[in-house]
Tab-separated table of C-alpha atoms in Angstrom:
chain	number	residue	atom	x	y	z
A	1	ASP	CA	-182.113	-1.195	-51.444
A	2	VAL	CA	-185.016	0.670	-53.016
A	3	LYS	CA	-183.829	3.419	-55.280
A	4	VAL	CA	-186.005	6.324	-56.272
A	5	THR	CA	-184.172	8.599	-58.730
A	6	GLN	CA	-185.272	12.087	-59.722
A	7	SER	CA	-183.803	13.307	-62.986
A	8	SER	CA	-182.496	16.678	-61.732
A	9	ARG	CA	-181.240	17.975	-58.397
A	10	TYR	CA	-181.587	21.606	-59.387
A	11	LEU	CA	-183.618	23.314	-62.093
A	12	VAL	CA	-184.092	26.951	-63.032
A	13	LYS	CA	-186.987	27.718	-65.371
A	14	ARG	CA	-188.695	30.816	-66.661
A	15	THR	CA	-192.266	31.857	-65.894
A	16	GLY	CA	-194.650	30.343	-68.406
A	17	GLU	CA	-192.420	27.457	-69.409
A	18	LYS	CA	-193.721	23.873	-69.419
A	19	VAL	CA	-191.602	21.908	-66.953
A	20	PHE	CA	-191.163	18.156	-66.680
A	21	LEU	CA	-189.900	16.498	-63.516
A	22	GLU	CA	-189.079	12.807	-63.916
A	23	CYS	CA	-188.937	10.081	-61.322
A	24	VAL	CA	-187.922	6.446	-61.675
A	25	GLN	CA	-188.073	3.681	-59.080
A	26	ASP	CA	-186.394	0.290	-59.382
A	27	MET	CA	-188.401	-1.817	-56.946
A	28	ASP	CA	-191.538	-2.588	-58.876
A	29	HIS	CA	-193.665	-0.484	-56.491
A	30	GLU	CA	-197.263	-0.007	-57.433
A	31	ASN	CA	-197.723	3.396	-55.731
A	32	MET	CA	-195.894	6.611	-56.619
A	33	PHE	CA	-196.300	10.100	-55.276
A	34	TRP	CA	-195.251	13.692	-55.889
A	35	TYR	CA	-194.924	16.044	-52.908
A	36	ARG	CA	-193.635	19.554	-52.579
A	37	GLN	CA	-191.870	20.791	-49.475
A	38	ASP	CA	-192.050	24.438	-48.429
A	39	PRO	CA	-190.788	26.060	-45.192
A	40	GLY	CA	-193.440	25.932	-42.495
A	41	LEU	CA	-195.795	23.884	-44.617
A	42	GLY	CA	-194.153	20.474	-44.527
A	43	LEU	CA	-194.709	18.014	-47.313
A	44	ARG	CA	-197.858	18.492	-49.305
A	45	LEU	CA	-199.218	15.852	-51.710
A	46	ILE	CA	-199.669	17.021	-55.283
A	47	TYR	CA	-200.651	13.811	-57.080
A	48	PHE	CA	-200.313	10.102	-56.607
A	49	SER	CA	-200.691	6.995	-58.751
A	50	TYR	CA	-201.542	3.515	-57.638
A	51	ASP	CA	-201.110	1.829	-61.039
A	52	VAL	CA	-200.027	2.473	-64.584
A	53	LYS	CA	-202.158	5.173	-66.155
A	54	MET	CA	-204.025	5.691	-62.885
A	55	LYS	CA	-203.747	8.896	-60.976
A	56	GLU	CA	-205.447	10.768	-58.203
A	57	LYS	CA	-205.272	14.362	-57.079
A	58	GLY	CA	-203.640	15.110	-53.797
A	59	ASP	CA	-204.156	18.214	-51.694
A	60	ILE	CA	-202.623	20.775	-54.058
A	61	PRO	CA	-203.009	19.644	-57.697
A	62	GLU	CA	-203.721	23.032	-59.210
A	63	GLY	CA	-201.179	24.007	-61.873
A	64	TYR	CA	-199.806	20.443	-62.128
A	65	SER	CA	-200.481	17.293	-64.057
A	66	VAL	CA	-198.884	13.846	-64.010
A	67	SER	CA	-198.179	10.971	-66.307
A	68	ARG	CA	-197.554	7.302	-65.543
A	69	GLU	CA	-197.137	5.348	-68.758
A	70	LYS	CA	-194.806	2.728	-67.231
A	71	LYS	CA	-194.856	1.273	-63.750
A	72	GLU	CA	-191.391	2.494	-62.867
A	73	ARG	CA	-191.776	6.068	-64.040
A	74	PHE	CA	-193.936	8.923	-62.718
A	75	SER	CA	-193.666	12.387	-64.267
A	76	LEU	CA	-194.859	15.668	-62.812
A	77	ILE	CA	-195.701	18.398	-65.302
A	78	LEU	CA	-195.982	22.060	-64.568
A	79	GLU	CA	-198.166	23.248	-67.459
A	80	SER	CA	-197.107	26.887	-67.196
A	81	ALA	CA	-194.561	27.513	-64.480
A	82	SER	CA	-195.167	30.360	-62.037
A	83	THR	CA	-193.005	31.836	-59.377
A	84	ASN	CA	-195.224	30.355	-56.613
A	85	GLN	CA	-194.209	26.906	-57.853
A	86	THR	CA	-190.628	27.534	-56.729
A	87	SER	CA	-190.132	24.717	-54.273
A	88	MET	CA	-188.459	21.421	-53.400
A	89	TYR	CA	-190.206	18.606	-55.242
A	90	LEU	CA	-190.032	15.104	-53.836
A	91	CYS	CA	-190.988	11.869	-55.563
A	92	ALA	CA	-191.767	8.735	-53.550
A	93	SER	CA	-192.863	5.158	-54.121
A	94	SER	CA	-194.358	2.419	-51.990
A	95	LEU	CA	-195.320	-1.188	-52.332
A	96	PHE	CA	-198.990	-2.057	-52.346
A	97	VAL	CA	-199.692	-4.049	-49.212
A	98	SER	CA	-203.184	-5.184	-48.273
A	99	GLY	CA	-204.158	-2.881	-45.432
A	100	GLY	CA	-201.742	-0.222	-46.630
A	101	ARG	CA	-199.116	-0.605	-43.888
A	102	THR	CA	-195.844	0.114	-45.563
A	103	GLU	CA	-193.423	2.951	-45.803
A	104	ALA	CA	-192.762	5.234	-48.738
A	105	PHE	CA	-189.255	5.664	-50.150
A	106	PHE	CA	-188.224	9.099	-51.358
A	107	GLY	CA	-185.956	10.391	-54.054
A	108	GLN	CA	-183.296	12.983	-53.389
A	109	GLY	CA	-185.548	15.869	-54.380
A	110	THR	CA	-185.489	18.503	-57.155
A	111	ARG	CA	-185.033	22.125	-56.142
A	112	LEU	CA	-187.008	24.053	-58.753
A	113	THR	CA	-186.650	27.802	-59.058
A	114	VAL	CA	-188.978	29.669	-61.388
A	115	VAL	CA	-187.777	33.115	-62.360
B	1	ASP	CA	-207.090	21.835	-42.686
B	2	GLN	CA	-203.938	20.367	-41.232
B	3	GLN	CA	-204.709	16.783	-40.280
B	4	VAL	CA	-201.261	16.093	-38.925
B	5	LYS	CA	-199.636	18.733	-36.763
B	6	GLN	CA	-196.173	19.177	-35.355
B	7	ASN	CA	-196.506	22.209	-33.131
B	8	SER	CA	-192.834	22.613	-32.296
B	9	PRO	CA	-190.893	24.013	-35.286
B	10	SER	CA	-187.572	23.423	-33.562
B	11	LEU	CA	-185.943	21.674	-30.654
B	12	SER	CA	-182.415	21.780	-29.213
B	13	VAL	CA	-181.026	18.986	-27.063
B	14	GLN	CA	-177.636	18.240	-25.559
B	15	GLU	CA	-175.749	15.262	-26.906
B	16	GLY	CA	-176.446	12.166	-24.858
B	17	ARG	CA	-179.813	13.395	-23.602
B	18	ILE	CA	-183.262	12.327	-24.754
B	19	SER	CA	-184.974	14.070	-27.675
B	20	ILE	CA	-188.764	13.959	-27.710
B	21	LEU	CA	-190.601	14.996	-30.863
B	22	ASN	CA	-194.340	15.307	-30.812
B	23	CYS	CA	-197.098	14.960	-33.356
B	24	ASP	CA	-200.888	15.312	-33.127
B	25	TYR	CA	-203.497	14.190	-35.645
B	26	THR	CA	-207.168	14.959	-36.084
B	27	ASN	CA	-208.453	12.107	-38.251
B	28	SER	CA	-209.452	9.078	-36.111
B	29	MET	CA	-209.422	6.891	-39.234
B	30	PHE	CA	-205.595	7.073	-39.434
B	31	ASP	CA	-204.223	3.678	-38.496
B	32	TYR	CA	-200.574	3.722	-39.507
B	33	PHE	CA	-198.018	6.325	-38.492
B	34	LEU	CA	-194.459	6.946	-39.612
B	35	TRP	CA	-191.501	9.105	-38.759
B	36	TYR	CA	-189.035	10.372	-41.365
B	37	LYS	CA	-185.765	12.199	-41.019
B	38	LYS	CA	-184.613	14.780	-43.580
B	39	TYR	CA	-181.236	16.406	-44.094
B	40	PRO	CA	-180.999	19.578	-46.205
B	41	ALA	CA	-181.011	18.979	-49.961
B	42	GLU	CA	-181.865	15.282	-49.535
B	43	GLY	CA	-185.091	13.286	-49.600
B	44	PRO	CA	-186.688	12.115	-46.395
B	45	THR	CA	-185.567	8.722	-45.091
B	46	PHE	CA	-187.841	6.415	-43.196
B	47	LEU	CA	-187.052	5.944	-39.495
B	48	ILE	CA	-189.759	3.992	-37.740
B	49	SER	CA	-193.481	3.273	-37.923
B	50	ILE	CA	-196.297	2.098	-35.711
B	51	SER	CA	-199.643	0.525	-36.371
B	52	SER	CA	-202.694	1.677	-34.416
B	53	ILE	CA	-202.975	-1.779	-32.833
B	54	LYS	CA	-199.799	-1.036	-30.888
B	55	ASP	CA	-198.903	1.710	-28.447
B	56	LYS	CA	-195.146	1.407	-28.724
B	57	ASN	CA	-192.532	0.399	-31.246
B	58	GLU	CA	-188.805	0.391	-30.653
B	59	ASP	CA	-185.843	0.257	-33.019
B	60	GLY	CA	-182.440	0.820	-31.474
B	61	ARG	CA	-182.230	4.376	-30.167
B	62	PHE	CA	-185.624	5.243	-31.634
B	63	THR	CA	-188.992	4.574	-29.939
B	64	VAL	CA	-192.362	5.714	-31.137
B	65	PHE	CA	-195.272	5.972	-28.734
B	66	LEU	CA	-198.909	6.162	-29.849
B	67	ASN	CA	-201.777	7.455	-27.668
B	68	LYS	CA	-204.915	6.846	-29.713
B	69	SER	CA	-207.302	8.402	-27.238
B	70	ALA	CA	-205.303	11.682	-27.358
B	71	LYS	CA	-204.577	11.322	-31.087
B	72	HIS	CA	-200.926	11.877	-30.257
B	73	LEU	CA	-197.676	10.221	-31.132
B	74	SER	CA	-194.135	10.909	-30.097
B	75	LEU	CA	-190.654	9.934	-31.196
B	76	HIS	CA	-188.018	9.420	-28.500
B	77	ILE	CA	-184.355	9.359	-29.440
B	78	VAL	CA	-182.026	8.100	-26.693
B	79	PRO	CA	-179.193	8.972	-26.530
B	80	SER	CA	-179.233	11.881	-28.942
B	81	GLN	CA	-176.237	12.296	-31.206
B	82	PRO	CA	-175.023	15.243	-33.282
B	83	GLY	CA	-175.757	13.262	-36.444
B	84	ASP	CA	-179.408	13.186	-35.420
B	85	SER	CA	-179.634	16.922	-36.202
B	86	ALA	CA	-182.185	17.111	-39.005
B	87	VAL	CA	-185.790	17.901	-39.724
B	88	TYR	CA	-188.197	15.181	-38.521
B	89	PHE	CA	-191.593	14.633	-40.125
B	90	CYS	CA	-194.391	12.536	-38.810
B	91	ALA	CA	-196.857	11.071	-41.295
B	92	ALA	CA	-200.129	9.202	-41.137
B	93	SER	CA	-202.096	6.944	-43.439
B	94	GLN	CA	-205.460	5.212	-43.473
B	95	SER	CA	-206.229	1.678	-44.557
B	96	GLY	CA	-207.839	1.599	-47.985
B	97	THR	CA	-206.066	4.761	-49.087
B	98	TYR	CA	-202.643	5.000	-50.636
B	99	LYS	CA	-201.472	8.336	-49.518
B	100	TYR	CA	-199.451	9.640	-46.598
B	101	ILE	CA	-200.309	12.882	-44.861
B	102	PHE	CA	-197.275	14.683	-43.427
B	103	GLY	CA	-196.840	17.196	-40.638
B	104	THR	CA	-194.911	20.418	-40.984
B	105	GLY	CA	-191.747	19.063	-39.444
B	106	THR	CA	-189.620	19.745	-36.360
B	107	ARG	CA	-185.969	20.818	-36.743
B	108	LEU	CA	-183.892	18.958	-34.186
B	109	LYS	CA	-180.460	20.280	-33.251
B	110	VAL	CA	-178.268	18.092	-31.057
B	111	LEU	CA	-175.563	20.142	-29.390
B	112	ALA	CA	-172.153	18.569	-28.841
């Protein structure tokens, strides 16, 4: 079974702090993603990476950055946390398949509260 | 601009009956569609997918239908069970891109 593990289930951080969310997958997937889930807005893509050190912005990258130094690990960084970044953060990974027809596997999520 | 839309935020169904969850998309370049199920405080889990070369895919109690001309897909769950109560997300992707675009979700409640 594919396992995507996020380092924390729950986090509480103060406004202005730098926050690191870590994600590790164990299936040698090329693609990794960070989404946030908010009520009424579904899952929105923040950043994704299709290879080590490669990254692309998703739909809502403002206020975030990412790092992928190793294939199995994808980190999301909140440069200066703000209360509007309070959300459920979901990491996912997928295998590269020519034509792109494969599913993504998700971690258990990190509920981040910024106070 | 919401490219994938789930217009029903919630749905209640009696146990044993059919649940039908709907999803519309606007981008005609999408060619792969997925359904995910999500329980509270957990990550989404993959349920079923369909390629644009098909109009139906079935897996046990779950069937996904795709109507390309209408840019519409639906998930049928028969028979519905209380354990199916969750939020369901549809997602779409396009060949040559890596990302998945998700809808806003439909909360399904199956009543015992």
